[in-house]
Structure formats: C-alpha cells, structure tokens
Amino acid sequence: MKVFLQTFGCQMNKYDSEIMRSLLSKEGYKFTDDWQEADVILVNTCSVRQHAEERVYSYLGKWGKYKQIKKPNIIIGICGCMAQKEGMNLLDKMPYLNLVCGTYNIPKINEFVRHLLKTGGRRIETSEDYVDFPAPLYEAKENKLSAWIAIMRGCNNYCAYCVVPNVRGREISRPVEEIENEVKELARKGIKEVTLLGQNVNSYNIKYQKSPREIQGISGTKSSESFKDSRGNIKNDFALLLKKINDIEGIERIRFTTSHPKDMSIATIEAVRNLPKVCEHIHLALQSGSDKILKLMNRKYTRTQYQKLIEKIRENVPEVSITTDIMVGFPTETENDFMDTYNLVKEIEFDASYIFKYSTRPGTKAAELKDDVTEETKNERLNKLLSLQKRIAQKKNEKLIGKKVEVLVEKCDTKNSETMCIPELNKFQKCYVGKIRNFKSVSFQSDKDLIGKLVKIKITEVKRGLLYGNRIP
Ligand code: 5AD
Ligand code: SF4
C-alpha cells in the first residue's frame, strides 16, 4: 500500500507529518511522491491564513475528481489544523473524503488508515483530549543531521488575529525527561542539530509536565525545580531545558522557535550567550511597530518594550541574528501605524523578516473587526517592507564578508554547482551548502565529501542574498 503525504504550514506541521510518516512506515506502508500512484492520500493542513486553506481545497478538488473518475478505492484524508477547525463540515462538503483527523488525533493515524482501507468508510476524529505524541523515527542518512522536537503543544496567548489556540488547543509542555531522552536517542542516531519547537517556547514550563489533562486551565504554581538567572530573580524553565539539552553528548547545535517577546527572559538570553551549543539566532515575532495595533492584536508588549528587549539581546549576544514575523493590514491600520512598523524595522535591522498580509480568521477576536485595509494597500505595504528588508539583509550579509564561521554541511549545493560556482570548479570539486550558527546559509567548494561535518569557512562574497566562502583549516 502506498501513501502520498502532502504538508502545508509551519515547522510543527512538518514535524507532525514526520510522526505520521513514522507511524505508517512502521505498519509497512510505503511512501510515494506521485499522488496518482497512491492508495492513500493524506494532507496535513494549515489554517493560519485563508490562502493556505484555499490551496488545500484546490488540491482536494483535484484528488477528489481523480478518485471519482479513475480510482474509487483510494482513501483521502485531511489532517491537522483545518480538520480540527472545520470538522464535520469537511465531510459534508466533500463526499469523496474518507478521513478528518484533527491535531490531537495524529498519533492514531495508522489505526484510522488501517480501518479505512479495510472498510472504505468515512471517519471523523477531532477529539480535543491531549495524548502523548510519539517521537518520529529518524533514520540518520547522510543528509539527515538536523531534527525537530516539539517541547510543547498548543498556545494560550489568543493573539487577536490567530486561529492557533482554537485549532491546537491549550498550551501543554512535555516532561523534561521525555525531551532529554528523545534528544539522546537522536544523538545516538547521528543527529547533530536539534530545533526545539513550540508556539511560544519561552513559556515552556516543567510545572505542566505530569498529567496534561489535569493541568488544563491551571496556572500559577511553580515547579520545585527552577532556574535562576545571574541576578537570581527570574525563574525560567526554558533556560533550564536548554541547559539540560546542552549537556547531551553528540548534539552540537541547539536551535529553538518560536519566541514570544512577552515571555523572553534574561535567563533565556543568558542561556544563548553562555551555553556553547545554543546557536545565536532568535526568532522574535514583532507583528507590528504601532502600539495601537499591538494592543488590538493582544500581543501584551509595547513598541518600546520590544526595542528594549532587542537591545538586551544584542548587548548579551553581539553576534546574534534576529528574525521576525510582521503583519500588514491588520484592521484599522492607518498609514501612520504602518510607518511605525516600517521605521521600527529600519531601526532594528532584522536579519530576516517573514511578512504577511492580514487574513481574517473566523472565530478569532479580530474577526469581529472590519477588515478595512484594502487589498491594494496591503500589497503596497507588504512590498514596501519586503524591499526594505531586502536592503537590510544585503547590508547585514556584506558585513559578514571576511568573517570566519562554522558551517554544518547539509548537502551538495547542486544548484550552485551547475550555475554560479562552475567557472572556478575543477572536476573533483563540488559546491556544498550548510548553515552557520546564526541560521544563514553558506555555499562553498570542496574536493572532499563534507556532508555532516562542521567546517570552518571564510566568507568571501554575497550574491543574490546568498553567502559564499572558502574553506579554511
Ligand atoms: N493573518 C495573517 N498572518 C497571520 N499570522 C498568524 N495569523 C495570521 C492572520 N490571521 C502570521 C503571524 C504569525 C505567523 C506564523 O503567521 O505573523 O507570527
Ligand atoms: Fe498565534 Fe499568538 Fe499563539 Fe503565536 S503566540 S500561535 S500568534 S496566538
């Protein structure tokens, strides 16, 4: 039996898809990249913006037609956020759909697929009871050096525009020991870099670790184990978790995402500074530079607080790279509000910004406001910020020329071997690509196979937003 699995959305979704892939592989299913060859088509979906949902509907339409005309026995399933959000509506709307599997039901995907292949029936699984998620099976291949690990699930923040708390439920942190064991297992398999995932990793808390069902809705109690920063006054369990993972042999780099400015503590900043394996990269979603919009968004920080936080981070970790998410066109956003964002981006100089146009999500607080910024204005603001960010990134990248950096080599850079580097390449050389600690990619040439190795590179050039360098001893 062959499965085709398509994934939309964030890293958490990609991670969940790896879990699905592992569960199904264990039962003997094979995976195919060609959906026309598949007996089971699964799509792991994202609801964060309307556009993401529209793309899923268009794929489903195509697969549904194929099923009706050519292959009636094929099983089609929709999993993840859209499944959780829409539930029964999906089965009503799409007669060819067999499975609706919500975010908390993914650990049982193998059971659902097995049952549906036997019966050809229809099934909806959108229970919101928390269940443990198994670790994906990482088979260390030469190009598999990095792995994600969810340290928590769900979100309690209710940013006014965001559907995530509705589709992924309340925030629940996984037990420290469970995470440690999973990372140790990854290290044993040859993984060198782990990325800790959560909607708001800074609020990771060991107090939530025991019985997830019991703790739903409970807050305020502190665990006996806590971490104090150098001033001795801030307890931060995320920093403690970083410390524990830093101690695991075999792991060389630790990354984490996503950070919420309201919960980013000194202890975490100090952990980035002091723990040798924790990479100097922080993704800190800004969303807007206007206090009025931040308040309407329910972000719980001001422009000034964000500026101060950036100062603090840079003071402690001078070589840090800071990336962000920004939204344009939130309801009531005036030209002045937008310029507050624009000027803040100009002042802060992020290494990269992911910029989105506001999209109304039914069921959120912001959906009660009129989506009053026109599409044309949203596009103008988006383009203006994109071109500002491009100039900033170029300038920041150029500052790296001449710097010696550590690269974790991921793969052959075939694109560049064929195009940009070829004039200088002799037949024994290839281009390789990997990330430096602050998350930027560097391409370089070598006559040795360096995949999986940490190598030293001197950066020599920036071309079309990419870094190039030479290997140094
Ligand atoms: N419209 C546009 N962008 C959104 N994001 C979240 N919800 C919406 C929405 N309704 C963006 C935010 C978030 C990122 C993952 O997606 O910037 O940080
Ligand atoms: Fe959505 Fe805000 Fe939670 Fe991020 S922190 S997932 S933007 S509600």
mmCIF file of C-alpha atoms in Angstrom, residues 1-3 20-21 23-31 39-40 109-115 117:
data_model
loop_
_atom_site.group_PDB
_atom_site.id
_atom_site.type_symbol
_atom_site.label_atom_id
_atom_site.label_comp_id
_atom_site.label_asym_id
_atom_site.label_seq_id
_atom_site.Cartn_x
_atom_site.Cartn_y
_atom_site.Cartn_z
ATOM 1 C CA MET A 1 0.000 0.000 0.000
ATOM 2 C CA LYS A 2 1.350 3.392 -0.962
ATOM 3 C CA VAL A 3 0.772 6.678 0.817
ATOM 4 C CA MET A 20 2.593 10.346 10.681
ATOM 5 C CA ARG A 21 5.180 9.041 8.258
ATOM 6 C CA LEU A 23 3.660 5.546 12.344
ATOM 7 C CA LEU A 24 2.606 4.452 8.869
ATOM 8 C CA SER A 25 6.062 3.199 7.873
ATOM 9 C CA LYS A 26 6.143 1.014 10.985
ATOM 10 C CA GLU A 27 2.992 -0.719 9.712
ATOM 11 C CA GLY A 28 4.599 -1.405 6.364
ATOM 12 C CA TYR A 29 3.139 1.364 4.196
ATOM 13 C CA LYS A 30 5.449 2.763 1.528
ATOM 14 C CA PHE A 31 5.534 6.427 0.628
ATOM 15 C CA ASP A 39 -3.702 4.145 -2.352
ATOM 16 C CA VAL A 40 -3.931 6.680 0.449
ATOM 17 C CA ILE A 109 -3.309 7.983 12.124
ATOM 18 C CA ASN A 110 -2.076 4.418 11.491
ATOM 19 C CA GLU A 111 -5.145 2.992 13.217
ATOM 20 C CA PHE A 112 -7.504 5.211 11.165
ATOM 21 C CA VAL A 113 -5.838 4.401 7.838
ATOM 22 C CA ARG A 114 -5.828 0.660 8.565
ATOM 23 C CA HIS A 115 -9.532 0.747 9.406
ATOM 24 C CA LEU A 117 -8.554 0.676 3.942
#
